[in-house]
Amino acid sequence: MESNFEALAEAWPRILDGLWITLQLTLGGALLAMVIAVVLGLGSRLHNIVLRGLCRAIMEFFRGTSLVVQLFFFFFVLPQLGLALPAMVCGILGLGLNYGAYAAEVVRGSINSVPTGQWEATTALSMSKSQQMIRVIFPQAWALMIPSLTNYLIHMLKGTAIVSFITLADLTYHTEQLREQTDTFFAYGVSLVIYFVIAYILTLIMNALEVRAKHRLGRGESLREALTPKTPETAAAEGGRKA
Amino acid sequence: MPTTTDPHAAAGDGTAAAVPAIRFENVEKRFGDNVVLKDLNFEVAKGDRVTLIGPSGSGKTTILRLVMTLESLSEGYIYIDGEPLTHELRDGKRVARSEKAQKQIRKRIGMVFQQFNLFPNMTVLENIIEAPVHVLGQSKAEATKRAMELLESVGLPGKANAHPLQLSGGQQQRVAIARALAMDPDILLLDEVTSALDPEIVGEVLGILRHIAETTDITMLIVTHEMQFARDVSNRVMMFDGGRVVEEATPDVMFTNPQHERTQAFLHAVLGSGDGHIGTH
Amino acid sequence: MNGLWDWDAAWAVLPELLLAFVQVTLIVTVLSTAIAAVLGLFIAILRMSVPKPIAAVITFIGDFIRMTPIVVQLLFAYWTFLTIEPLTIGIVVFGIHYSTYMAEVYRAGIDSVPTGQWEATTALSMSKRRAWTAVIVPQALRATVPALGNYAISMFKDTPFLLTIGVVEMVRAGLTFGGNNFRYMEAITLAGVIFLLASYPTSLLISRLEKRLAYNY
């Protein structure tokens, strides 16, 4: 037991380095994925059949070919074609494209589920296409898409654990190193707990975004209200008000 | 031809009255194989308040939606102030007008919906100033000032910063009316604006519309089941059935002495009284 | 060594990929899906039948497994059970990992059975056990079939994670070939194509199935 914690203390700085790599991949991948999701998601709703078909084909391609294959393609095959990218770039590209393609479907579906009345009202007010999307439709679709996006964000975090195969020393890599000094159970226990905590924090952040987005649509309480600890009386009073 | 009218100016100056605000010419609307409107011709003069009545499915709402370009025309032409709306006859051929041209005309038309369709991601005030600022290019201060006046006139002066979904149905519909008026439309389309409301608050919404009808010269095209309102506000009533106009008259004549048997049957069913009349209030 | 695409290399690697596809990828997908389907249902029902604190513990364990990487779980199991074959470890870990997703699907499926159905079983004096097995579960399952299919596809595309514990699945086979021949292009590309060819039609089938099974109330 003693030696486990000593080894952990000794390895801690390296584990933090690994954690930083994991976070960079997750957040970089998430940003890229969001851009791709919006572009492909909106693109797959275009009237132009060629552009729409292209967007759908890209979505199906990146969803259908497996994350690991894409990561390895960027890392092992591209250099053969004369394009050697840094491993971190390969990682972010692979994660961003793969999960961006999944999230694009979420964006498309959420936009489609904004009620027709909202679209009609924008027409009745003579809004332009970009105005109706940016100011009316997307803000409403955003609240709908957050839960699914949260799922994909956690998937992406979990997906980063493969990157030691493209030479990135991430959290998984460094806990693998730790295993050589400690019990197997201890080393992986530490690893799993750290991943779980990150996933949990990401989920909390996304939930906060959802509360805020819904509040902006006039549904549910504001973020500040949601975070204020409730005394039993106020909770009961609210329950009474709702009933 | 004036494209905007001062809502407070006296209605019907001789020159403008010659060109109808809305003209339907041989309009046909099909949904798949289902012909909803067939060879429809009618005019609405400037400043007219025309109510469309008829059984559900008779195509009344479709007419409003065609004017608002929410539905596309299958055949024929619609003219707004003499200008073709979605299609025009050019070199003997029926061609669609550009989106830009349609948009110019659309700016002069406002619509209030049965389901309100307020934007839930904006406050009441933001809903009202959105289009004046971003479509008409008014300054925010100017649009806000006007919005506050409109909110006052629809009886909701304190609700500027409320969220639409926190309001009652009647309040939401009053905001929707203010939002449509903020665009200073020449033509206002009212699509069953009280159908989604509880009976006890129908009156407050109709009162506001009645007031607008009395104090402005906006051309109104109204679809409603409220026959008393139709009688109070409109100067013409058109009875629709099977996609055609079966009878057209002033409200007094239409509600006291309908000629067509379809109209008689319809009014009898709607009003539920033996003689098909509505009393004066 | 240069050139964009080498057909000789492609033909050389294809049999190896297909062999790995059949021997590992397909087997893991099928067996792990079966484990996830059964274990997930067991977890869902267990969670509804035990006292609240115990249910909360089960939920927490499920969340923990679902929110941590399958790669770390594979490595954990691999180094803990050194005498067990990696392929078996892979099948079990995939099965358990995805059973936590399926448990959520079943829970939603059970929740979606209208209360009237429960009331009817009470009105007919059916036993609790009979109500579950004859009325609630069959209805709940109907809605969960497409979700199970989607998770099977997701698992299928996750099988390359098995290379971390030395299982020679398609991508590992491709990497080995690529390393030996200094050409990754054909092997990796073909592996991607095989994934696409297998997963895309399946997902189309599932979305058709989904439309057919939906809204049966």
XYZ file of C-alpha atoms in Angstrom:
741
model
C 0.000 0.000 0.000
C 2.712 2.398 1.128
C 4.768 1.852 -2.011
C 1.690 2.360 -4.226
C 1.193 5.896 -2.995
C 4.899 6.649 -3.016
C 5.056 5.564 -6.651
C 1.988 7.654 -7.409
C 3.513 10.718 -5.741
C 6.666 10.202 -7.719
C 4.788 9.749 -11.011
C 2.256 12.550 -10.337
C 3.981 15.299 -12.397
C 4.116 12.989 -15.416
C 0.492 11.995 -14.923
C -0.436 15.673 -14.915
C 1.469 16.100 -18.191
C -0.516 13.193 -19.594
C -3.733 14.693 -18.305
C -2.896 17.938 -20.100
C -2.414 16.034 -23.384
C -5.776 14.292 -22.849
C -7.502 17.605 -22.153
C -5.930 19.291 -25.181
C -7.156 16.462 -27.399
C -10.639 16.508 -25.883
C -11.163 20.254 -26.005
C -9.382 20.735 -29.356
C -11.346 17.852 -30.810
C -14.593 19.236 -29.383
C -14.032 22.685 -30.908
C -13.197 21.228 -34.318
C -16.134 18.826 -34.045
C -18.532 21.682 -33.272
C -17.401 23.671 -36.313
C -17.709 20.602 -38.535
C -21.060 19.687 -37.015
C -22.539 23.114 -37.729
C -21.137 23.252 -41.274
C -22.237 19.718 -42.210
C -25.471 19.925 -40.253
C -26.543 23.121 -42.012
C -25.109 21.855 -45.312
C -27.238 18.736 -45.194
C -30.343 20.960 -45.177
C -29.430 22.923 -48.313
C -31.713 22.998 -51.342
C -28.797 22.477 -53.688
C -28.783 18.711 -54.138
C -25.073 18.494 -54.990
C -23.925 20.353 -51.867
C -26.457 18.555 -49.721
C -25.370 15.183 -51.082
C -21.736 16.086 -50.506
C -22.380 17.008 -46.868
C -24.336 13.805 -46.269
C -21.595 11.734 -47.928
C -18.910 13.320 -45.726
C -21.049 12.674 -42.642
C -21.628 9.014 -43.520
C -17.980 8.540 -44.451
C -16.564 9.775 -41.165
C -19.238 8.071 -39.107
C -18.810 4.786 -40.905
C -15.054 4.253 -40.987
C -14.139 4.030 -37.273
C -12.225 6.550 -35.182
C -9.081 4.439 -34.855
C -8.825 3.930 -38.615
C -9.071 7.688 -39.148
C -6.459 8.487 -36.511
C -4.068 5.963 -38.022
C -4.787 7.218 -41.515
C -3.741 10.730 -40.537
C -0.702 9.518 -38.629
C 0.628 6.631 -40.763
C -0.740 7.196 -44.279
C -0.572 10.959 -44.752
C 3.239 11.061 -44.333
C 3.410 8.546 -47.187
C 1.543 11.136 -49.268
C 4.073 13.770 -48.248
C 2.002 15.330 -45.463
C 3.521 14.632 -42.067
C 1.426 16.332 -39.391
C 2.360 16.551 -35.710
C 0.776 13.747 -33.676
C -1.351 16.225 -31.704
C -2.777 17.640 -34.931
C -3.526 14.124 -36.186
C -5.282 13.360 -32.912
C -7.429 16.492 -32.957
C -8.238 16.027 -36.645
C -9.272 12.401 -36.160
C -11.393 13.088 -33.089
C -12.897 16.290 -34.503
C -13.850 14.801 -37.867
C -15.251 11.585 -36.442
C -17.356 13.131 -33.685
C -18.093 16.211 -35.798
C -19.815 13.894 -38.276
C -21.903 12.348 -35.490
C -22.742 15.749 -34.021
C -23.714 17.064 -37.468
C -26.645 14.674 -37.429
C -27.622 16.067 -34.013
C -27.425 19.647 -35.320
C -29.506 18.757 -38.383
C -32.110 16.901 -36.343
C -32.423 19.673 -33.738
C -32.831 22.371 -36.375
C -35.507 20.283 -38.057
C -37.397 19.937 -34.813
C -37.787 23.669 -34.226
C -41.556 24.121 -34.810
C -42.652 25.281 -38.289
C -44.494 28.219 -36.722
C -41.126 29.743 -35.816
C -39.938 29.535 -39.420
C -43.220 31.024 -40.637
C -42.974 33.915 -38.192
C -39.519 34.791 -39.544
C -40.982 34.862 -43.051
C -43.863 37.036 -41.911
C -41.279 39.472 -40.484
C -39.278 39.417 -43.742
C -36.107 38.151 -42.084
C -33.235 37.049 -44.291
C -32.082 33.403 -44.357
C -28.999 34.048 -42.224
C -30.979 36.199 -39.803
C -33.637 33.557 -39.280
C -30.973 30.917 -38.610
C -28.675 32.973 -36.380
C -31.240 34.929 -34.400
C -34.244 32.636 -34.176
C -33.786 29.007 -35.203
C -30.286 28.096 -34.004
C -30.685 29.507 -30.470
C -33.749 27.304 -30.057
C -32.136 24.253 -31.672
C -29.096 24.721 -29.418
C -31.111 23.926 -26.288
C -32.361 20.740 -27.947
C -28.961 19.516 -29.076
C -26.948 19.899 -25.853
C -27.837 16.512 -24.243
C -26.710 14.565 -27.328
C -23.615 16.731 -27.707
C -22.748 15.934 -24.084
C -22.848 12.217 -24.884
C -20.502 12.691 -27.816
C -18.154 14.839 -25.737
C -17.805 11.999 -23.225
C -17.308 9.539 -26.100
C -14.568 11.793 -27.403
C -12.837 11.936 -24.023
C -12.933 8.131 -23.887
C -11.690 7.910 -27.464
C -8.548 9.886 -26.639
C -7.260 6.908 -24.633
C -5.992 5.299 -27.864
C -3.553 8.095 -28.791
C -0.463 6.479 -27.276
C -0.518 4.425 -30.493
C 0.238 7.624 -32.403
C 3.058 8.463 -29.961
C 1.142 10.858 -27.694
C 1.941 10.363 -23.990
C -1.544 10.909 -22.620
C -3.135 10.003 -19.300
C -3.550 6.341 -20.281
C 0.085 6.113 -21.337
C 1.380 7.485 -18.053
C -0.859 5.275 -15.915
C 0.444 2.327 -17.959
C 3.906 3.432 -16.844
C 2.673 3.701 -13.277
C 1.481 0.092 -13.374
C 5.073 -1.101 -13.546
C 5.702 0.383 -10.079
C 2.373 -0.411 -8.403
C -0.422 -2.984 -8.202
C -2.416 -3.319 -11.399
C -5.590 -2.506 -9.533
C -4.107 0.654 -8.054
C -2.688 2.052 -11.285
C -5.835 1.546 -13.327
C -7.981 2.604 -10.411
C -6.189 5.960 -10.409
C -6.566 6.221 -14.186
C -10.278 5.382 -14.200
C -11.036 7.760 -11.342
C -9.262 10.644 -13.096
C -11.152 9.956 -16.343
C -14.396 9.711 -14.421
C -13.804 13.021 -12.665
C -13.044 14.789 -15.960
C -16.116 13.245 -17.571
C -18.195 14.274 -14.604
C -16.950 17.869 -14.714
C -17.583 18.054 -18.471
C -21.104 16.736 -17.908
C -21.735 19.351 -15.207
C -20.525 22.135 -17.513
C -22.742 20.906 -20.328
C -25.707 20.601 -17.956
C -25.116 24.204 -16.893
C -25.107 25.232 -20.557
C -28.378 23.393 -21.024
C -30.000 25.054 -18.013
C -28.880 28.437 -19.344
C -30.076 27.715 -22.877
C -33.471 26.570 -21.618
C -33.787 29.539 -19.312
C -33.187 31.831 -22.283
C -36.154 30.179 -23.943
C -38.195 30.953 -20.851
C -38.222 27.330 -19.670
C -36.935 26.357 -16.269
C -34.968 28.294 -13.722
C -31.888 30.426 -14.344
C -28.437 28.992 -13.756
C -28.050 31.002 -10.572
C -31.366 29.730 -9.239
C -30.428 26.161 -10.175
C -27.101 26.449 -8.321
C -28.531 28.054 -5.182
C -28.935 25.416 -2.497
C -32.579 25.174 -1.606
C -33.844 25.093 1.939
C -36.715 22.653 2.370
C -39.217 25.511 2.709
C -38.332 27.232 -0.575
C -38.278 23.869 -2.369
C -41.708 23.073 -0.967
C -42.982 26.521 -1.887
C -41.816 26.044 -5.454
C -43.387 22.634 -5.611
C -46.600 24.213 -4.459
C -46.382 26.940 -7.062
C -45.918 24.482 -9.883
C -48.858 22.371 -8.809
C -47.738 54.538 -56.162
C -47.135 54.929 -52.452
C -45.594 51.835 -50.899
C -46.187 52.814 -47.332
C -49.136 54.581 -45.884
C -49.339 56.638 -42.780
C -51.579 54.598 -40.540
C -53.162 57.740 -39.145
C -53.993 59.324 -42.489
C -57.579 59.284 -43.632
C -58.511 56.158 -45.541
C -59.234 55.993 -49.218
C -57.670 58.947 -51.036
C -58.922 58.760 -54.580
C -55.697 57.868 -56.416
C -54.630 54.904 -54.290
C -58.056 53.374 -54.101
C -57.968 52.614 -57.796
C -55.291 49.912 -57.382
C -56.440 47.089 -55.127
C -54.230 46.191 -52.154
C -54.604 42.493 -52.927
C -55.758 40.908 -56.144
C -56.060 37.159 -56.800
C -56.105 36.204 -60.471
C -57.024 32.650 -61.483
C -55.313 31.308 -58.388
C -55.083 27.582 -57.943
C -53.492 25.778 -55.012
C -52.937 22.048 -54.909
C -51.376 19.906 -52.221
C -50.421 16.833 -54.213
C -53.646 15.741 -55.897
C -55.798 17.672 -53.478
C -57.052 20.900 -55.057
C -57.615 23.362 -52.215
C -58.291 26.523 -54.226
C -59.602 26.498 -57.758
C -59.639 29.357 -60.253
C -59.974 31.957 -57.528
C -60.458 35.632 -58.386
C -61.059 38.440 -55.936
C -59.844 41.857 -54.937
C -59.336 43.636 -51.659
C -59.320 47.415 -51.929
C -56.934 49.519 -49.874
C -58.188 50.016 -46.364
C -60.742 47.248 -46.744
C -61.374 44.836 -43.886
C -62.344 41.557 -45.442
C -63.358 38.545 -43.393
C -63.219 35.097 -44.908
C -65.723 32.653 -43.476
C -66.570 29.105 -44.347
C -66.258 25.531 -43.105
C -62.795 24.283 -42.097
C -60.860 22.917 -45.028
C -62.451 25.431 -47.367
C -59.093 27.067 -48.078
C -59.456 30.298 -46.067
C -56.198 29.930 -44.184
C -54.440 28.866 -47.374
C -55.333 32.244 -48.882
C -53.594 34.089 -46.051
C -50.603 31.781 -46.275
C -50.344 32.398 -50.007
C -50.322 36.155 -49.464
C -47.594 35.749 -46.816
C -45.649 33.461 -49.244
C -45.729 30.653 -46.689
C -47.206 28.435 -49.386
C -46.302 28.472 -53.043
C -48.858 29.163 -55.703
C -49.694 26.259 -58.042
C -51.286 28.386 -60.776
C -52.290 31.989 -61.307
C -51.099 35.293 -59.869
C -51.369 37.364 -56.745
C -50.870 41.132 -56.968
C -50.042 43.354 -54.008
C -50.647 47.048 -54.756
C -50.716 46.049 -58.408
C -47.307 44.411 -58.231
C -46.990 40.650 -58.846
C -46.048 38.822 -55.624
C -44.572 35.432 -56.443
C -45.132 34.967 -60.182
C -45.548 37.306 -63.120
C -46.564 37.065 -66.724
C -43.544 37.859 -68.863
C -43.545 37.402 -72.659
C -46.670 35.280 -72.339
C -45.001 32.950 -69.841
C -45.653 32.500 -66.131
C -42.328 32.984 -64.356
C -41.399 33.045 -60.687
C -40.204 36.375 -59.309
C -36.841 36.676 -57.630
C -36.599 36.165 -53.878
C -35.391 39.746 -53.618
C -38.449 41.141 -55.363
C -40.740 39.003 -53.219
C -38.992 40.192 -50.096
C -39.566 43.857 -50.969
C -43.302 43.225 -51.159
C -43.369 40.945 -48.150
C -42.059 43.748 -45.939
C -45.378 45.546 -46.403
C -47.370 42.552 -45.167
C -47.752 41.485 -41.554
C -49.326 38.364 -40.130
C -50.649 37.245 -36.758
C -50.821 33.478 -36.299
C -53.223 31.190 -34.525
C -50.371 29.779 -32.438
C -48.718 33.210 -31.820
C -45.250 31.949 -32.917
C -43.358 34.313 -30.654
C -39.637 33.588 -30.500
C -38.974 31.938 -27.124
C -35.269 32.792 -27.235
C -36.046 36.510 -27.058
C -37.818 38.708 -24.547
C -41.089 40.385 -25.452
C -39.281 43.604 -26.372
C -36.660 41.768 -28.427
C -39.422 39.979 -30.302
C -40.975 43.294 -31.261
C -37.817 45.185 -32.254
C -36.062 42.278 -33.994
C -37.439 42.853 -37.478
C -37.655 46.681 -37.347
C -33.959 46.805 -36.422
C -32.565 43.979 -38.536
C -34.922 44.036 -41.499
C -36.008 47.672 -41.802
C -32.740 49.049 -40.415
C -34.283 51.237 -37.728
C -32.085 52.291 -34.842
C -32.501 50.305 -31.676
C -33.615 53.382 -29.734
C -36.213 54.278 -32.324
C -37.541 50.715 -32.536
C -37.630 50.396 -28.745
C -39.575 53.635 -28.376
C -42.141 52.452 -30.894
C -42.263 48.989 -29.290
C -43.032 50.519 -25.892
C -45.861 52.546 -27.421
C -47.234 49.417 -29.058
C -46.994 47.431 -25.829
C -48.865 50.243 -24.116
C -51.551 50.163 -26.772
C -52.035 46.395 -26.448
C -52.261 46.792 -22.683
C -48.950 45.180 -21.728
C -46.735 48.088 -20.754
C -44.961 46.184 -17.970
C -44.105 43.078 -19.921
C -41.242 44.301 -22.130
C -38.619 42.154 -20.418
C -40.762 39.079 -19.833
C -40.173 35.863 -21.728
C -42.973 34.891 -24.092
C -43.530 31.494 -22.476
C -44.105 33.160 -19.107
C -47.125 34.979 -20.530
C -50.666 33.709 -20.847
C -51.988 32.841 -24.282
C -53.936 36.080 -24.531
C -50.880 38.123 -23.558
C -48.725 36.249 -26.058
C -51.189 36.975 -28.812
C -51.245 40.679 -27.892
C -47.441 40.729 -28.130
C -47.690 39.014 -31.510
C -50.068 41.744 -32.677
C -47.632 44.407 -31.469
C -44.799 42.602 -33.239
C -46.695 42.607 -36.526
C -47.656 46.282 -36.162
C -44.070 47.287 -35.412
C -43.300 46.650 -39.073
C -45.913 49.259 -40.049
C -47.564 46.919 -42.507
C -49.938 48.107 -45.236
C -51.679 44.760 -45.073
C -52.348 42.731 -41.945
C -53.293 39.061 -42.134
C -55.127 37.654 -39.113
C -55.246 33.855 -39.134
C -57.745 32.552 -36.573
C -56.012 34.669 -33.960
C -58.386 33.726 -31.155
C -58.800 30.005 -31.860
C -56.021 28.933 -29.473
C -57.256 31.148 -26.640
C -59.487 30.391 -23.682
C -63.002 31.757 -24.280
C -62.811 34.333 -21.489
C -59.786 36.116 -22.975
C -60.916 36.125 -26.599
C -62.639 39.436 -25.950
C -59.513 41.340 -24.888
C -57.638 40.337 -28.052
C -60.587 41.170 -30.291
C -60.976 44.512 -28.514
C -57.426 45.444 -29.453
C -57.932 44.422 -33.064
C -61.176 46.392 -33.173
C -59.278 49.420 -31.909
C -56.603 48.991 -34.587
C -59.298 48.749 -37.229
C -60.874 51.964 -35.963
C -57.680 54.008 -35.674
C -55.665 52.932 -38.728
C -56.307 52.335 -42.394
C -54.384 49.071 -42.600
C -55.890 46.669 -45.087
C -56.994 43.572 -43.220
C -57.648 40.066 -44.394
C -59.196 38.084 -41.574
C -59.974 34.432 -41.048
C -62.074 33.929 -37.936
C -64.848 31.944 -36.355
C -65.914 34.952 -34.299
C -68.882 36.144 -36.301
C -69.594 39.089 -34.030
C -66.026 40.298 -34.548
C -66.354 39.833 -38.304
C -69.474 41.923 -38.197
C -67.930 44.673 -36.061
C -64.668 45.050 -37.918
C -65.095 44.103 -41.540
C -66.769 45.954 -44.342
C -66.916 42.854 -46.532
C -67.453 39.188 -45.806
C -66.614 36.423 -48.232
C -68.079 32.974 -47.817
C -65.825 30.157 -49.006
C -66.680 26.602 -49.736
C -64.804 23.979 -51.715
C -62.053 26.418 -52.640
C -64.413 28.977 -54.203
C -66.162 32.140 -53.128
C -69.837 31.214 -52.944
C -71.093 34.527 -51.659
C -69.784 37.974 -50.939
C -71.571 40.810 -49.182
C -71.386 43.475 -46.509
C -71.603 41.984 -43.025
C -75.083 43.373 -42.497
C -76.409 41.605 -45.555
C -74.357 38.468 -45.074
C -75.387 37.877 -41.478
C -79.026 38.920 -41.759
C -79.967 37.898 -45.254
C -77.582 35.355 -46.783
C -78.577 34.373 -50.290
C -76.696 31.160 -50.935
C -77.923 27.991 -49.278
C -74.369 26.973 -48.328
C -73.980 30.269 -46.488
C -77.297 29.831 -44.776
C -76.369 26.311 -43.671
C -72.935 27.411 -42.493
C -74.176 30.405 -40.510
C -76.923 28.304 -39.055
C -74.370 25.740 -37.855
C -71.912 28.318 -36.504
C -74.340 30.630 -34.824
C -76.529 27.813 -33.641
C -79.646 30.013 -33.694
C -82.783 29.151 -35.555
C -82.807 32.051 -37.964
C -79.086 32.355 -38.665
C -78.932 35.983 -37.492
C -76.676 37.646 -35.021
C -78.083 40.324 -32.923
C -76.544 43.743 -32.628
C -74.835 44.236 -29.295
C 7.854 2.879 -52.578
C 6.046 5.942 -53.794
C 2.865 6.203 -55.802
C -0.548 6.839 -54.448
C -2.057 3.395 -54.500
C -0.429 -0.002 -55.006
C -2.876 -2.664 -56.107
C -0.407 -5.473 -55.392
C -0.143 -4.364 -51.792
C -3.912 -4.007 -51.609
C -4.486 -7.569 -52.845
C -1.803 -8.862 -50.520
C -3.310 -7.310 -47.392
C -6.990 -7.859 -48.180
C -7.125 -11.589 -47.203
C -5.443 -10.809 -43.885
C -7.929 -8.051 -43.161
C -10.904 -10.209 -44.062
C -9.614 -13.040 -41.916
C -9.256 -10.678 -38.937
C -12.685 -9.258 -39.742
C -14.356 -12.671 -39.511
C -12.255 -14.138 -36.698
C -12.233 -11.132 -34.400
C -14.306 -8.139 -35.405
C -17.523 -10.009 -36.206
C -17.216 -12.471 -33.334
C -16.600 -9.739 -30.776
C -19.467 -7.671 -32.137
C -21.972 -10.524 -32.049
C -20.997 -12.026 -28.686
C -20.538 -8.672 -26.936
C -23.889 -7.466 -28.241
C -25.506 -10.593 -26.824
C -23.849 -10.018 -23.443
C -24.799 -6.326 -23.448
C -28.418 -7.117 -24.346
C -28.906 -9.698 -21.593
C -26.774 -8.106 -18.883
C -28.258 -4.682 -19.594
C -31.791 -5.987 -19.104
C -30.716 -7.734 -15.917
C -29.211 -4.486 -14.570
C -32.284 -2.457 -15.523
C -34.709 -4.794 -13.797
C -32.420 -5.276 -10.806
C -32.205 -1.536 -10.336
C -35.977 -1.250 -10.281
C -36.489 -4.117 -7.849
C -33.969 -3.319 -5.099
C -34.210 -0.666 -2.341
C -33.279 2.856 -3.352
C -29.788 3.075 -1.779
C -28.714 -0.134 -3.503
C -30.214 1.071 -6.781
C -28.183 4.277 -6.394
C -24.997 2.233 -5.987
C -25.809 0.208 -9.114
C -26.493 3.436 -11.011
C -23.184 4.894 -9.867
C -21.226 1.827 -10.974
C -23.001 1.981 -14.334
C -22.152 5.672 -14.747
C -18.559 4.970 -13.775
C -18.156 2.244 -16.395
C -19.954 4.299 -19.034
C -17.940 7.464 -18.426
C -14.457 5.915 -18.443
C -12.509 4.744 -21.508
C -13.002 1.206 -22.736
C -9.276 1.191 -23.565
C -8.339 1.583 -19.901
C -10.925 -1.028 -18.937
C -9.447 -3.452 -21.479
C -5.916 -2.872 -20.165
C -7.124 -3.232 -16.597
C -8.796 -6.578 -17.292
C -5.890 -7.757 -19.425
C -3.267 -7.170 -16.706
C -5.545 -8.478 -13.969
C -6.491 -11.752 -15.645
C -3.241 -12.653 -17.320
C -4.219 -16.283 -17.785
C -7.344 -15.500 -19.780
C -7.094 -15.091 -23.520
C -7.140 -11.457 -24.705
C -9.975 -12.136 -27.165
C -12.176 -13.467 -24.345
C -11.279 -10.469 -22.208
C -12.195 -8.191 -25.076
C -15.593 -9.847 -25.572
C -16.467 -9.631 -21.870
C -15.228 -6.040 -21.387
C -17.089 -4.805 -24.480
C -20.170 -6.679 -23.309
C -20.058 -5.150 -19.819
C -19.214 -1.647 -21.064
C -22.132 -1.593 -23.481
C -24.490 -3.296 -21.019
C -24.385 -0.053 -19.017
C -25.661 1.791 -22.097
C -28.292 -0.863 -22.733
C -29.479 -0.671 -19.122
C -30.324 2.995 -19.741
C -32.132 2.077 -22.957
C -34.193 -0.574 -21.189
C -35.001 1.800 -18.367
C -36.330 4.347 -20.863
C -38.189 1.539 -22.639
C -39.813 0.384 -19.407
C -40.682 3.978 -18.482
C -42.316 4.432 -21.868
C -44.801 1.607 -21.279
C -48.006 3.514 -20.376
C -49.141 3.387 -16.736
C -52.408 1.955 -18.011
C -50.580 -1.271 -18.795
C -49.463 -1.583 -15.174
C -52.948 -0.761 -13.977
C -54.375 -3.430 -16.252
C -52.059 -6.076 -14.791
C -53.236 -5.062 -11.314
C -56.867 -5.131 -12.399
C -56.331 -8.664 -13.684
C -54.627 -9.641 -10.401
C -51.504 -10.696 -12.272
C -48.473 -11.461 -10.143
C -45.654 -8.903 -10.202
C -43.416 -11.427 -11.908
C -46.016 -12.278 -14.539
C -46.673 -8.574 -15.148
C -42.983 -8.000 -15.856
C -42.381 -11.001 -18.076
C -45.655 -11.174 -19.977
C -46.644 -7.512 -20.298
C -44.031 -4.891 -19.481
C -40.765 -6.365 -20.755
C -42.108 -7.493 -24.146
C -43.458 -3.995 -24.813
C -40.316 -2.309 -23.511
C -38.124 -4.539 -25.683
C -39.897 -3.586 -28.861
C -38.759 0.010 -28.489
C -35.213 -1.007 -27.589
C -34.401 -3.165 -30.625
C -33.180 -0.249 -32.795
C -31.065 1.123 -29.935
C -29.460 -2.270 -29.456
C -28.691 -2.312 -33.185
C -27.113 1.128 -33.020
C -24.958 0.127 -30.071
C -23.917 -3.029 -31.938
C -22.688 -0.832 -34.802
C -20.971 1.483 -32.352
C -19.274 -1.525 -30.752
C -18.295 -2.819 -34.162
C -16.496 0.449 -34.894
C -14.886 0.360 -31.432
C -13.324 -3.091 -31.975
C -9.974 -1.573 -33.069
C -9.512 -0.587 -29.409
C -8.749 -4.294 -28.902
C -5.340 -3.750 -30.460
C -4.255 -2.196 -27.171
C -4.336 -5.662 -25.556
C -2.685 -7.363 -28.511
C -5.761 -8.831 -30.203
C -5.145 -8.978 -33.957
C -8.296 -7.346 -35.226
C -8.475 -5.632 -38.622
C -6.532 -2.483 -37.826
C -3.816 -4.399 -35.957
C -3.506 -6.757 -38.938
C -3.256 -3.748 -41.229
C -0.651 -2.024 -39.056
C 1.470 -5.181 -38.926
C 1.327 -5.523 -42.688
C 2.102 -1.827 -43.062
C 5.087 -2.042 -40.724
C 6.523 -5.044 -42.547
C 6.100 -3.553 -46.001
C 6.609 0.133 -45.235
C 3.203 0.833 -46.800
C 0.257 1.808 -44.595
C -1.873 3.355 -47.310
C -3.634 0.268 -48.645
C -4.016 -1.580 -45.361
C -5.495 1.329 -43.401
C -7.674 2.525 -46.262
C -9.082 -0.937 -46.897
C -9.790 -1.424 -43.202
C -11.768 1.841 -43.313
C -13.623 0.746 -46.445
C -14.583 -2.579 -44.856
C -15.905 -0.755 -41.791
C -17.914 1.590 -43.986
C -19.297 -1.176 -46.216
C -20.411 -3.184 -43.209
C -21.737 -0.396 -40.989
C -23.522 1.909 -43.437
C -26.054 -0.593 -44.845
C -26.655 -1.937 -41.346
C -27.404 1.498 -39.989
C -29.826 2.108 -42.873
C -31.583 -1.148 -42.029
C -31.817 -0.173 -38.387
C -33.277 3.243 -39.104
C -35.929 1.553 -41.287
C -36.637 -0.889 -38.497
C -36.856 2.019 -36.091
C -39.535 3.689 -38.204
C -41.512 0.466 -38.399
C -41.410 -0.228 -34.693
C -42.067 3.324 -33.564
C -45.372 4.811 -32.345
C -47.209 1.607 -31.794
C -49.383 3.044 -29.057
